[in-house]
Short mmCIF file of N, CA and C in Angstrom, two decimals:
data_model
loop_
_atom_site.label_atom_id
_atom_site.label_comp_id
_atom_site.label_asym_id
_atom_site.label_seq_id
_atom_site.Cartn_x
_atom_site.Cartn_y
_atom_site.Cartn_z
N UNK A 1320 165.55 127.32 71.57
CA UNK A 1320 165.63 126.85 72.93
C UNK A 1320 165.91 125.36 72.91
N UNK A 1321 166.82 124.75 73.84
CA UNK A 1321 166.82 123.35 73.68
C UNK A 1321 166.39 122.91 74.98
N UNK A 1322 166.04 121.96 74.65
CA UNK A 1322 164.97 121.16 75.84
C UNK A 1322 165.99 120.17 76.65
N UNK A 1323 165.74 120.12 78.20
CA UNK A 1323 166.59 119.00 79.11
C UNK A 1323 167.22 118.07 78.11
N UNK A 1324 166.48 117.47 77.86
CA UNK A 1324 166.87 115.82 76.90
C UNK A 1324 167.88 116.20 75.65
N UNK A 1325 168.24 117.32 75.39
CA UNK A 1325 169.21 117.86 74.86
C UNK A 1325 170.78 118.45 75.24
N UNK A 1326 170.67 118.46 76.59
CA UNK A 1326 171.37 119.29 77.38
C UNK A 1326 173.02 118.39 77.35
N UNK A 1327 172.70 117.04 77.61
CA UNK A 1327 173.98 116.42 77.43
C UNK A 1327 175.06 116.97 76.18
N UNK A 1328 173.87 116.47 75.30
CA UNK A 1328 174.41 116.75 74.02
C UNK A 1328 175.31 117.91 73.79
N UNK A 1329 174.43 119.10 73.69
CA UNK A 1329 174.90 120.69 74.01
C UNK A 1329 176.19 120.76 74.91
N UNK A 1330 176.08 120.40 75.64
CA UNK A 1330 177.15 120.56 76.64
C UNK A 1330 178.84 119.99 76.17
N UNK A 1331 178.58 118.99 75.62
CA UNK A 1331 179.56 117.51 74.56
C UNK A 1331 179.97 118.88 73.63
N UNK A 1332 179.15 118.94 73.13
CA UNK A 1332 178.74 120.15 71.58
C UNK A 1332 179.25 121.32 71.83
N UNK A 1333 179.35 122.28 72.53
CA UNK A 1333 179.59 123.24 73.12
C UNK A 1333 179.69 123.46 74.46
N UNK A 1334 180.98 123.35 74.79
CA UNK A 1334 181.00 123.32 76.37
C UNK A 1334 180.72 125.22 77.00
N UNK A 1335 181.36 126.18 75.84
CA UNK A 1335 180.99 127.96 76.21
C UNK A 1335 179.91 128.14 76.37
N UNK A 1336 178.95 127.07 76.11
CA UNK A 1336 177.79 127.16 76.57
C UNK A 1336 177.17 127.76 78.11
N UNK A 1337 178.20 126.99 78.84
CA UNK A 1337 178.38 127.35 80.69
C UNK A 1337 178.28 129.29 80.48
N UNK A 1338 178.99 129.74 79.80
CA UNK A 1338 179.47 130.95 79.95
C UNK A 1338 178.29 132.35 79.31
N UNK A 1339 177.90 131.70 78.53
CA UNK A 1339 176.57 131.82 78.13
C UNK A 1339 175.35 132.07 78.71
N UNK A 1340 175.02 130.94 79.43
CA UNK A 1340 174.11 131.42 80.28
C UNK A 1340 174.12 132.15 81.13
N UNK A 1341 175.32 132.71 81.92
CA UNK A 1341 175.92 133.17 82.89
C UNK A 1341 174.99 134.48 82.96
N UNK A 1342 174.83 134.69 81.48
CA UNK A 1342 174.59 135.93 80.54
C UNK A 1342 172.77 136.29 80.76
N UNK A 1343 172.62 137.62 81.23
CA UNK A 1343 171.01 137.45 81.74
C UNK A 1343 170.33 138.28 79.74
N UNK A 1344 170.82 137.50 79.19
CA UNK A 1344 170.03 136.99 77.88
C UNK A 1344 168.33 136.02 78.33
N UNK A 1345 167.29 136.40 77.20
CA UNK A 1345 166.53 135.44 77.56
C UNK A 1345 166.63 134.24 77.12
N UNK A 1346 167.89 134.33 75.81
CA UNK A 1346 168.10 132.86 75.62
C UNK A 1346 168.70 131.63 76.78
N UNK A 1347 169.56 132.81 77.69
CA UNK A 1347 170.23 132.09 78.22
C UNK A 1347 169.45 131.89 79.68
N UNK A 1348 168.67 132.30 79.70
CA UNK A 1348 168.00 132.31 81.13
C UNK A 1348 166.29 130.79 80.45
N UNK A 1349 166.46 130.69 79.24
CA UNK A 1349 165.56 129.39 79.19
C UNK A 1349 166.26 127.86 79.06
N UNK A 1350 167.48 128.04 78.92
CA UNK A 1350 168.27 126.79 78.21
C UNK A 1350 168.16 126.18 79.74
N UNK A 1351 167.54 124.83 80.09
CA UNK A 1351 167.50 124.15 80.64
C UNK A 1351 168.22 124.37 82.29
N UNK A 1352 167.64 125.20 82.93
CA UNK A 1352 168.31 125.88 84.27
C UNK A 1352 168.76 125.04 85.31
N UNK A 1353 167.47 123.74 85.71
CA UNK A 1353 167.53 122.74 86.94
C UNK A 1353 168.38 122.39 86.62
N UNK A 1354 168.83 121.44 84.89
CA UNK A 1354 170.03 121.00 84.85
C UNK A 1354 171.73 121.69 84.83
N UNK A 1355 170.97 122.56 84.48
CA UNK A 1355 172.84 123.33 84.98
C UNK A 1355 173.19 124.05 86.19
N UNK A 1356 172.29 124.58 86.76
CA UNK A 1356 172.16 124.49 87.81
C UNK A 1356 172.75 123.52 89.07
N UNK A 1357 172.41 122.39 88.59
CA UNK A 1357 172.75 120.85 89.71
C UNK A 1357 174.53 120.75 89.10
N UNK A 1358 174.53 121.32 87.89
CA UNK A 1358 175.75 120.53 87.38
C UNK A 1358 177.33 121.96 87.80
N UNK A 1359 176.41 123.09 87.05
CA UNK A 1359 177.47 124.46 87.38
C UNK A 1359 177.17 125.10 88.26
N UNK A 1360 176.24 124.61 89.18
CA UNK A 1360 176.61 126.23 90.38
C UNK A 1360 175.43 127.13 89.85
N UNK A 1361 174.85 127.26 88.99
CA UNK A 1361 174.52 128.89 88.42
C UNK A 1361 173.28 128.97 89.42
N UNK A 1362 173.31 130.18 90.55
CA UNK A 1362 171.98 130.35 91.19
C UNK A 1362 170.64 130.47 90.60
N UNK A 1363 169.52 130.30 90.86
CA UNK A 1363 168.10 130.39 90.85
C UNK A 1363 167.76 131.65 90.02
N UNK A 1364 166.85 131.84 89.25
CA UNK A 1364 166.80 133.20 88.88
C UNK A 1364 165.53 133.64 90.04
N UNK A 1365 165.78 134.94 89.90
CA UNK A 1365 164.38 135.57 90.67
C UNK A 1365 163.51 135.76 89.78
N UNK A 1366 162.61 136.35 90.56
CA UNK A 1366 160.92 136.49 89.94
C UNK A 1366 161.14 137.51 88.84
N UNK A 1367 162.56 138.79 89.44
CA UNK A 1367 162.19 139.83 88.38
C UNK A 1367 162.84 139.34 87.09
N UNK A 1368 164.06 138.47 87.41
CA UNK A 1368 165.03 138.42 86.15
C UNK A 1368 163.96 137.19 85.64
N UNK A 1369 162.96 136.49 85.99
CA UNK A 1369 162.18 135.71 84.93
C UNK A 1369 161.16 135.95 84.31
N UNK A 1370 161.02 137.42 84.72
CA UNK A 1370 159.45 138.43 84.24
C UNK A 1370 160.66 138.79 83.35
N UNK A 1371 161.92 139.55 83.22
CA UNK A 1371 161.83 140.39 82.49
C UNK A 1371 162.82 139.00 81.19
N UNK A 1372 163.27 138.05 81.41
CA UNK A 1372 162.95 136.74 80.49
C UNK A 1372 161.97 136.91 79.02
N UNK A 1373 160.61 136.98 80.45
CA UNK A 1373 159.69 136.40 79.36
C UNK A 1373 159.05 137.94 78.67
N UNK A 1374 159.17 138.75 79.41
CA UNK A 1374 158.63 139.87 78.30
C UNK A 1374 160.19 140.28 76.65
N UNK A 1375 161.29 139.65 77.29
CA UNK A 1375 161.99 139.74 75.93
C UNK A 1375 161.96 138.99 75.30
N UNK A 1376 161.12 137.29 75.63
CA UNK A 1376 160.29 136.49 74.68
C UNK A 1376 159.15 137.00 74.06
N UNK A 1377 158.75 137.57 74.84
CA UNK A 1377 157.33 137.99 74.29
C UNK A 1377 157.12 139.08 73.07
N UNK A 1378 158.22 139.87 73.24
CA UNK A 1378 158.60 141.17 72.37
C UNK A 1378 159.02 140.03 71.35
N UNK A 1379 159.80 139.18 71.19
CA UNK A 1379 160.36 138.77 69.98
C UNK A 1379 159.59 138.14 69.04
N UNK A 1380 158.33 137.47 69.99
CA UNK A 1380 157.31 136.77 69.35
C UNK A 1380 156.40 137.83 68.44
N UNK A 1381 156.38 138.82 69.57
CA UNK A 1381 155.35 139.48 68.66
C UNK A 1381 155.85 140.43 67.20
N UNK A 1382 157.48 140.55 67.24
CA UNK A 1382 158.06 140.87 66.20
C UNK A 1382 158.02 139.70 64.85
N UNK A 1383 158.37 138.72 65.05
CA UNK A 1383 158.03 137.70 64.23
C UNK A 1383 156.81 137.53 63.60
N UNK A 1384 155.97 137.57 64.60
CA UNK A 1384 154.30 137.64 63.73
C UNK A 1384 154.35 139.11 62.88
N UNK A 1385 154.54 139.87 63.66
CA UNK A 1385 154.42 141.15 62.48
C UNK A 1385 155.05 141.13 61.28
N UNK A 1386 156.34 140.39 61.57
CA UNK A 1386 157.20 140.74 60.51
C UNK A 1386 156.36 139.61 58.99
N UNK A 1387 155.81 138.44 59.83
CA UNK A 1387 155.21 137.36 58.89
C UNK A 1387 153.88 138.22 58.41
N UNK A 1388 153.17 138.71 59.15
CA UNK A 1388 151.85 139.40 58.37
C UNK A 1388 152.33 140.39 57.51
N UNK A 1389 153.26 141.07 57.65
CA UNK A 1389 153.58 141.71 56.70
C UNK A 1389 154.44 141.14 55.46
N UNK A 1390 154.59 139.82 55.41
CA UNK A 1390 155.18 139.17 54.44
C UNK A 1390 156.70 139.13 54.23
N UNK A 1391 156.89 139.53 55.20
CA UNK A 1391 158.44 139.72 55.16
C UNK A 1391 158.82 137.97 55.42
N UNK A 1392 159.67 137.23 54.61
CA UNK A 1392 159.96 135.51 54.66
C UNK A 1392 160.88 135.23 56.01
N UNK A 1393 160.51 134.54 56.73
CA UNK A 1393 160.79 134.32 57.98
C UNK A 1393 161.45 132.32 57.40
N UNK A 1394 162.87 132.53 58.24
CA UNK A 1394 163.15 131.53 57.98
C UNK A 1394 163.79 130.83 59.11
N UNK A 1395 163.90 128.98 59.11
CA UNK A 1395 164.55 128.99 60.49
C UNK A 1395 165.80 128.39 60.27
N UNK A 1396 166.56 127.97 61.17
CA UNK A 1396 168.07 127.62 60.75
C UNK A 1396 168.58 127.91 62.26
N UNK A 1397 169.96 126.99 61.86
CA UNK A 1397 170.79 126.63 63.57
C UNK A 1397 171.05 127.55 63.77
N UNK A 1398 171.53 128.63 63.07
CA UNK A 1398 172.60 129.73 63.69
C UNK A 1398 173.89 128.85 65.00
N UNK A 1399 174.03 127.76 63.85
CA UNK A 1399 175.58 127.07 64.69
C UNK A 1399 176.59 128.25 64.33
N UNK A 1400 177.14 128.30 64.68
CA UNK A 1400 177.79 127.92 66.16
C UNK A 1400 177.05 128.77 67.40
N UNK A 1401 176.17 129.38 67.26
CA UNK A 1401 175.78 130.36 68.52
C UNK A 1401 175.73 129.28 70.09
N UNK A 1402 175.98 129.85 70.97
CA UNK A 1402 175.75 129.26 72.12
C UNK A 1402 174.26 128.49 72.49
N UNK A 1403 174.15 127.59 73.36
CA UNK A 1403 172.90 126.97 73.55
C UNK A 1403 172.36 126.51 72.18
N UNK A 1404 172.96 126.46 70.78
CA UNK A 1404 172.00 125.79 69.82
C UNK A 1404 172.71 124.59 69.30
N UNK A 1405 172.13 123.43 69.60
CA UNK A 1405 172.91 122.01 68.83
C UNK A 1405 172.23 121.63 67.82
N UNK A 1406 173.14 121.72 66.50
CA UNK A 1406 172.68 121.31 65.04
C UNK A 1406 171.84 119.91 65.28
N UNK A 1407 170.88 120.23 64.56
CA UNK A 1407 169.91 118.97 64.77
C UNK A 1407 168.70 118.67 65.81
N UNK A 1408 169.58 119.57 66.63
CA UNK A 1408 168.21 119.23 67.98
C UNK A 1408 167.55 120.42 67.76
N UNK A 1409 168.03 121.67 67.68
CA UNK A 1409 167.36 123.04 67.89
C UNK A 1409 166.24 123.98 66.74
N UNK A 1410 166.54 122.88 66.07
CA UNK A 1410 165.18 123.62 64.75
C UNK A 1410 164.38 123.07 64.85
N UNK A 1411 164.18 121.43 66.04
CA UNK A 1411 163.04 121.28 65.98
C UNK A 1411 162.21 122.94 67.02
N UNK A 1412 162.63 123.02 67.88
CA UNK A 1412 162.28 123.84 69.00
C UNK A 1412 162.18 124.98 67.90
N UNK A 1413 163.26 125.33 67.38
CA UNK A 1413 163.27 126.56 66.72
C UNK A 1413 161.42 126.53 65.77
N UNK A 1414 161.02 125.49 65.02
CA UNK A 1414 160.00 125.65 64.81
C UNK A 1414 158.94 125.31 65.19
N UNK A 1415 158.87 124.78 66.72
CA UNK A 1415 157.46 125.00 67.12
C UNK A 1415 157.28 126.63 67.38
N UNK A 1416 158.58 127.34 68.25
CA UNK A 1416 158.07 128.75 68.47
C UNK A 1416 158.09 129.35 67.61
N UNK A 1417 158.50 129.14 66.02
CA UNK A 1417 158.23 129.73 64.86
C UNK A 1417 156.14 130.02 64.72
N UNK A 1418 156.16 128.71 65.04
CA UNK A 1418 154.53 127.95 64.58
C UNK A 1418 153.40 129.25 66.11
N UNK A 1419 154.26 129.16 67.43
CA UNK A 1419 153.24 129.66 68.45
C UNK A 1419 153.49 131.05 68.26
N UNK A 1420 154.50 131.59 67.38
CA UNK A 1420 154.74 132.85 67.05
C UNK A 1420 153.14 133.56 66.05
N UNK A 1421 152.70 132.79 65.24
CA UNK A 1421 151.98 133.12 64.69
C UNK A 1421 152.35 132.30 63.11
N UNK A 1422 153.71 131.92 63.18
CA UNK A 1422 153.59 131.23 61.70
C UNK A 1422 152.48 129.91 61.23
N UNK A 1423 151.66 129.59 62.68
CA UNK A 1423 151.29 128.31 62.56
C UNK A 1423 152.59 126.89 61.46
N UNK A 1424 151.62 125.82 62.28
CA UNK A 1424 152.76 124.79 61.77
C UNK A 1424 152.85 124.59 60.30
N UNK A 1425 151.83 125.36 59.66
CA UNK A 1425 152.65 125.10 57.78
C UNK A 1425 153.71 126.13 57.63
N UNK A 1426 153.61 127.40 58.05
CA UNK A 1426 154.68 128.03 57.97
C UNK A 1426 155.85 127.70 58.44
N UNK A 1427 155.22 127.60 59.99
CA UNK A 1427 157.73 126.87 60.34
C UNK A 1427 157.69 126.07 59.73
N UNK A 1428 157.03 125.14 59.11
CA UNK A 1428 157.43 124.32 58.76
C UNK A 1428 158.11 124.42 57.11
N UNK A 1429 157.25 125.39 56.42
CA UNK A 1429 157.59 126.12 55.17
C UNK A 1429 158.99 126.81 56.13
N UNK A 1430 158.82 127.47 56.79
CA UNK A 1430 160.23 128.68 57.34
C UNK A 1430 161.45 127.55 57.24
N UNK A 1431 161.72 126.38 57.12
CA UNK A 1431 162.65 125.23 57.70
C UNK A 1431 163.11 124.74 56.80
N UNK A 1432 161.90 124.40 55.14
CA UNK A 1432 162.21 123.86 54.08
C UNK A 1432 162.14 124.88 52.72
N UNK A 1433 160.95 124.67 52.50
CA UNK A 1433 161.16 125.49 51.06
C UNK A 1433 161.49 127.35 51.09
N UNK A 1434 160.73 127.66 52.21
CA UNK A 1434 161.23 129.00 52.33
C UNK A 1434 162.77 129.31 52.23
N UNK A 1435 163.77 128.65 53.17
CA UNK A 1435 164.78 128.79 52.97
C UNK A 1435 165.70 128.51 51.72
N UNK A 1436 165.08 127.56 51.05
CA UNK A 1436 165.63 127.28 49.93
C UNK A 1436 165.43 127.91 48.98
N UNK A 1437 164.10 128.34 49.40
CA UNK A 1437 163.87 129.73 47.97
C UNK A 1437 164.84 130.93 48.30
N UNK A 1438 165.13 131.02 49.50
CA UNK A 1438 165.98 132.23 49.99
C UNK A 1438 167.54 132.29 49.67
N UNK A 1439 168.20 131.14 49.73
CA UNK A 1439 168.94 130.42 49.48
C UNK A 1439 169.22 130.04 47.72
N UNK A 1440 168.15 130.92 46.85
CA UNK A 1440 168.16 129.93 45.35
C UNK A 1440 168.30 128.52 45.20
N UNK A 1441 167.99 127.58 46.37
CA UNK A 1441 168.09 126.45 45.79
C UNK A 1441 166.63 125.89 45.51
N UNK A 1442 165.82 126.55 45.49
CA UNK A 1442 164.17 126.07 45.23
C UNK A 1442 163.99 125.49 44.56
N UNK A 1443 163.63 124.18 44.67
CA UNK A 1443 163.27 123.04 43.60
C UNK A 1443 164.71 121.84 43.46
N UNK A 1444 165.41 122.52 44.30
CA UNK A 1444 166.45 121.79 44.27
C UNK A 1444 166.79 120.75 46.23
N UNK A 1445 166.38 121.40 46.94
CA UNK A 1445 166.27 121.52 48.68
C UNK A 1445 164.87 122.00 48.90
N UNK A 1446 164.22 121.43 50.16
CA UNK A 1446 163.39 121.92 50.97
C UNK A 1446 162.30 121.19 50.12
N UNK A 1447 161.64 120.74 49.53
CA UNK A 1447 160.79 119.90 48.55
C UNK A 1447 161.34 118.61 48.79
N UNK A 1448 159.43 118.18 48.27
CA UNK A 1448 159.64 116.58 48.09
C UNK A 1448 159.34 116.76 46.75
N UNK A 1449 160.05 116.47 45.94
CA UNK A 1449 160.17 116.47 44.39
C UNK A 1449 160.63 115.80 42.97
N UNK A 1450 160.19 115.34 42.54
CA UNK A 1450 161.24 114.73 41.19
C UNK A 1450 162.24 116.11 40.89
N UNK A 1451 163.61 115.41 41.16
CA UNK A 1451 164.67 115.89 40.34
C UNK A 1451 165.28 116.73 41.92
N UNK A 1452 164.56 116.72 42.61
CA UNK A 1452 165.04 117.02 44.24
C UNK A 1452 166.12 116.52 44.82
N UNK A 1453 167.13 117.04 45.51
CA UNK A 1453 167.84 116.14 46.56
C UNK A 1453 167.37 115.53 47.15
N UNK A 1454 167.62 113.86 47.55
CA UNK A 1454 166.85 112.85 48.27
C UNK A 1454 166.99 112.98 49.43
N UNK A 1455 167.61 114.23 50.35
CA UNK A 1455 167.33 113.92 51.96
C UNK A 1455 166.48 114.37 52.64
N UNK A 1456 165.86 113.77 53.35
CA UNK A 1456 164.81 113.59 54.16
C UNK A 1456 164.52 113.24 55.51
N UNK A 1457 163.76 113.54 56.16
CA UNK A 1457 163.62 113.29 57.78
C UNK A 1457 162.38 112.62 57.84
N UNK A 1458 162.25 111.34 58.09
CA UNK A 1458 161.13 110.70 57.81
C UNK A 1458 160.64 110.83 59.51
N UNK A 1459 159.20 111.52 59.62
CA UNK A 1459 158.87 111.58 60.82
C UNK A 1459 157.38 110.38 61.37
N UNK A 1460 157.73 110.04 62.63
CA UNK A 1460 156.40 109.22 63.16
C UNK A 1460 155.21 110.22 64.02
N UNK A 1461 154.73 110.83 63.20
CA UNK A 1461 153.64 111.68 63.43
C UNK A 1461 153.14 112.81 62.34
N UNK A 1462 152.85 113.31 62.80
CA UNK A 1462 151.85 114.70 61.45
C UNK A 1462 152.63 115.83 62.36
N UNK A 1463 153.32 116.54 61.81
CA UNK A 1463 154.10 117.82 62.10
C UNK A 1463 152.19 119.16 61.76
N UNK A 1464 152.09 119.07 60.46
CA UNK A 1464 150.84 119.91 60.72
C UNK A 1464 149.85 120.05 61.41
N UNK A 1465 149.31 118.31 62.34
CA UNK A 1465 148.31 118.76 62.88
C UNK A 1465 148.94 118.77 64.74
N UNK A 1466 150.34 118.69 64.68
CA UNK A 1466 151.02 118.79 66.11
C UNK A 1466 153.07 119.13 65.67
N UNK A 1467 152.66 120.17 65.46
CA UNK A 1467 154.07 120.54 64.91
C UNK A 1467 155.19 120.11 65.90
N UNK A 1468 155.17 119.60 67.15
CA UNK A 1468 155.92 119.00 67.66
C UNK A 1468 156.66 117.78 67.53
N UNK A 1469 155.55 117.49 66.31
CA UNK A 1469 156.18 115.66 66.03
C UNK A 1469 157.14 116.18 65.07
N UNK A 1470 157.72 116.89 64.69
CA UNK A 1470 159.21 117.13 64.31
C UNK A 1470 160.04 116.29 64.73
N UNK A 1471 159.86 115.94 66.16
CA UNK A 1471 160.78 116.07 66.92
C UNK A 1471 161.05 114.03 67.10
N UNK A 1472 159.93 113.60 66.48
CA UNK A 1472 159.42 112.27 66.11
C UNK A 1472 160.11 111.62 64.72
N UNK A 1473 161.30 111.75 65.16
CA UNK A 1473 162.13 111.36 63.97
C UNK A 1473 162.60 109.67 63.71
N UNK A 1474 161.87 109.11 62.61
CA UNK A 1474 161.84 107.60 62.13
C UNK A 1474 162.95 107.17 61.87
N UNK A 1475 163.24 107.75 60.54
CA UNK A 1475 164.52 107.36 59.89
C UNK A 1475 165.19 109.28 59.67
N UNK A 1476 166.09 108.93 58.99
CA UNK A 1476 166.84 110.04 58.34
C UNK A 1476 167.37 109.20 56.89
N UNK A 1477 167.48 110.15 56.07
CA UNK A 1477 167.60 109.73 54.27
C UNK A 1477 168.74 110.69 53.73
N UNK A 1478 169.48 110.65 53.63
CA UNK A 1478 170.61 111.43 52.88
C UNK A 1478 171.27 110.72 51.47
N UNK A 1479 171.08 111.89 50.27
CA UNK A 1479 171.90 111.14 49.17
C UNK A 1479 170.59 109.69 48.84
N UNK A 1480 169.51 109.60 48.88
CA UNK A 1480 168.30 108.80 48.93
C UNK A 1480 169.33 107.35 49.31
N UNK A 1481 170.04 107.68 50.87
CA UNK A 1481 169.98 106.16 51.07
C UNK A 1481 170.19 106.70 53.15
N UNK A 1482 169.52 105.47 53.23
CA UNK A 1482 169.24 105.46 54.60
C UNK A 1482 170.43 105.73 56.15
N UNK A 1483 170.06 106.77 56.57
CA UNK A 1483 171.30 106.86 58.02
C UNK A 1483 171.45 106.08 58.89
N UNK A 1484 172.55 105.17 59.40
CA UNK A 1484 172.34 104.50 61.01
C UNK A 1484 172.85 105.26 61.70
N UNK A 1485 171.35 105.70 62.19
CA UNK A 1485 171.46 106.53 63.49
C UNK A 1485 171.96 106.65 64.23
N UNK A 1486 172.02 105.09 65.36
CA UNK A 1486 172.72 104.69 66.07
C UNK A 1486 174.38 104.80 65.74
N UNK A 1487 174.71 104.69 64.79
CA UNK A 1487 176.24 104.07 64.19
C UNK A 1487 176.34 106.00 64.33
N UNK A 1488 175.59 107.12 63.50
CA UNK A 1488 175.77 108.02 63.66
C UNK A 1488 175.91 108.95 64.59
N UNK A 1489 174.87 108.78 65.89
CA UNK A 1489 175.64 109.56 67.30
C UNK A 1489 176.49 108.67 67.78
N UNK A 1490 177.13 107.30 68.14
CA UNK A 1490 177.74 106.52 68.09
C UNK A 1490 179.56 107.73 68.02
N UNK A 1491 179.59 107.90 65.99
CA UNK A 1491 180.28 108.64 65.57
C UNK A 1491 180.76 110.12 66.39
N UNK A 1492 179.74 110.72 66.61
CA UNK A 1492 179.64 112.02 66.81
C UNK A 1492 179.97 112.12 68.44
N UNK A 1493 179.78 111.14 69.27
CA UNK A 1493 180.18 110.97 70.70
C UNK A 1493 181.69 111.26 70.61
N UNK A 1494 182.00 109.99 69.77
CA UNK A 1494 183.60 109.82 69.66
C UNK A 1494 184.42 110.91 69.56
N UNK A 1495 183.51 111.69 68.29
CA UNK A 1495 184.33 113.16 67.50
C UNK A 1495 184.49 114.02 68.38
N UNK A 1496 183.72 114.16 69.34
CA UNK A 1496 183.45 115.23 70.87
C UNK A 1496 184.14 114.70 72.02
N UNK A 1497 184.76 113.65 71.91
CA UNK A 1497 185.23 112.90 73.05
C UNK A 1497 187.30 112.96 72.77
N UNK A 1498 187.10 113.16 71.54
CA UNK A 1498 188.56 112.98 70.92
C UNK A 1498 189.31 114.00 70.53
N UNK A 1499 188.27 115.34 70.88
CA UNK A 1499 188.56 116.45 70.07
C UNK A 1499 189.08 117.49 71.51
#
């Protein structure tokens, strides 16, 4: 799910996005409504189409926990190009409801890094903080375990163990969406 304060972005990012929501998906009936709404036209949902929303949230949640108690490796990831998801913004979201699913916040947070990398064979190579590790990193201003939201509390970024300008980097990425 991406949150308002994302929505610009998304929109820059994927404009089929509009077409998407159109779609009485529950993905598409959470992606930020007031704002597209004011911007596309798309009417109000009713009471029933937001009951039956949240019970196909609710079914999915409770598939996820099952699938985690039963050990089955639950992992998270953009699924870019899908509609409504912008690389970078959406795994934070993607793992808090990993975490209220039942993974709690060591798991999404395992589901994000090393899980996937073990899934992936790159274990010990990605998803670790490690000697002999790839140096990139998301240096965060908060404790993701004891408020898995501070994901979303991003300091620096570290790629190749040398530091991102951020600024200089959406800066970039405006342009690339603006030119394209």
């Amino acid at each position: 799910m991406v949150h308002e304060r994302h929505l610009e972005t998304m929109t820059a990012v994927s404009p089929h996005a509009k077409h998407f929501l159109q779609m009485r998906q529950p993905m598409g009936m959470m992606v930020g409504r007031r704002f597209l709404q004011s911007r596309l036209g798309i009417p109000a949902l009713s009471r029933a189409e937001k009951a039956e929303a949240q019970r196909g949230l609710d079914v999915l949640r409770a598939v996820v926990a099952r699938l985690h108690r039963s050990g089955v490796p639950i992992v998270a990831g953009s699924d870019t190009p899908m509609p409504s998801v912008v690389p970078g913004y959406s795994v934070h979201e993607e793992i808090a409801r990993l975490a209220e699913a039942g993974l709690g916040a060591d798991g999404a947070l395992a589901a994000a890094t090393s899980v996937a990398a073990r899934l992936l064979r790159l274990d010990g190579e990605v998803g670790v903080v490690a000697p002999g590790a790839r140096a990139d990193l998301v240096v965060l201003d908060g404790d993701p375990v004891a408020a898995v939201t501070d994901t979303q509390c991003v300091a620096a970024v570290v790629i190749g163990g040398r530091p991102v300008d951020r600024v200089a980097f959406t800066e970039a990425v405006r342009r690339a969406v603006v030119t394209t």
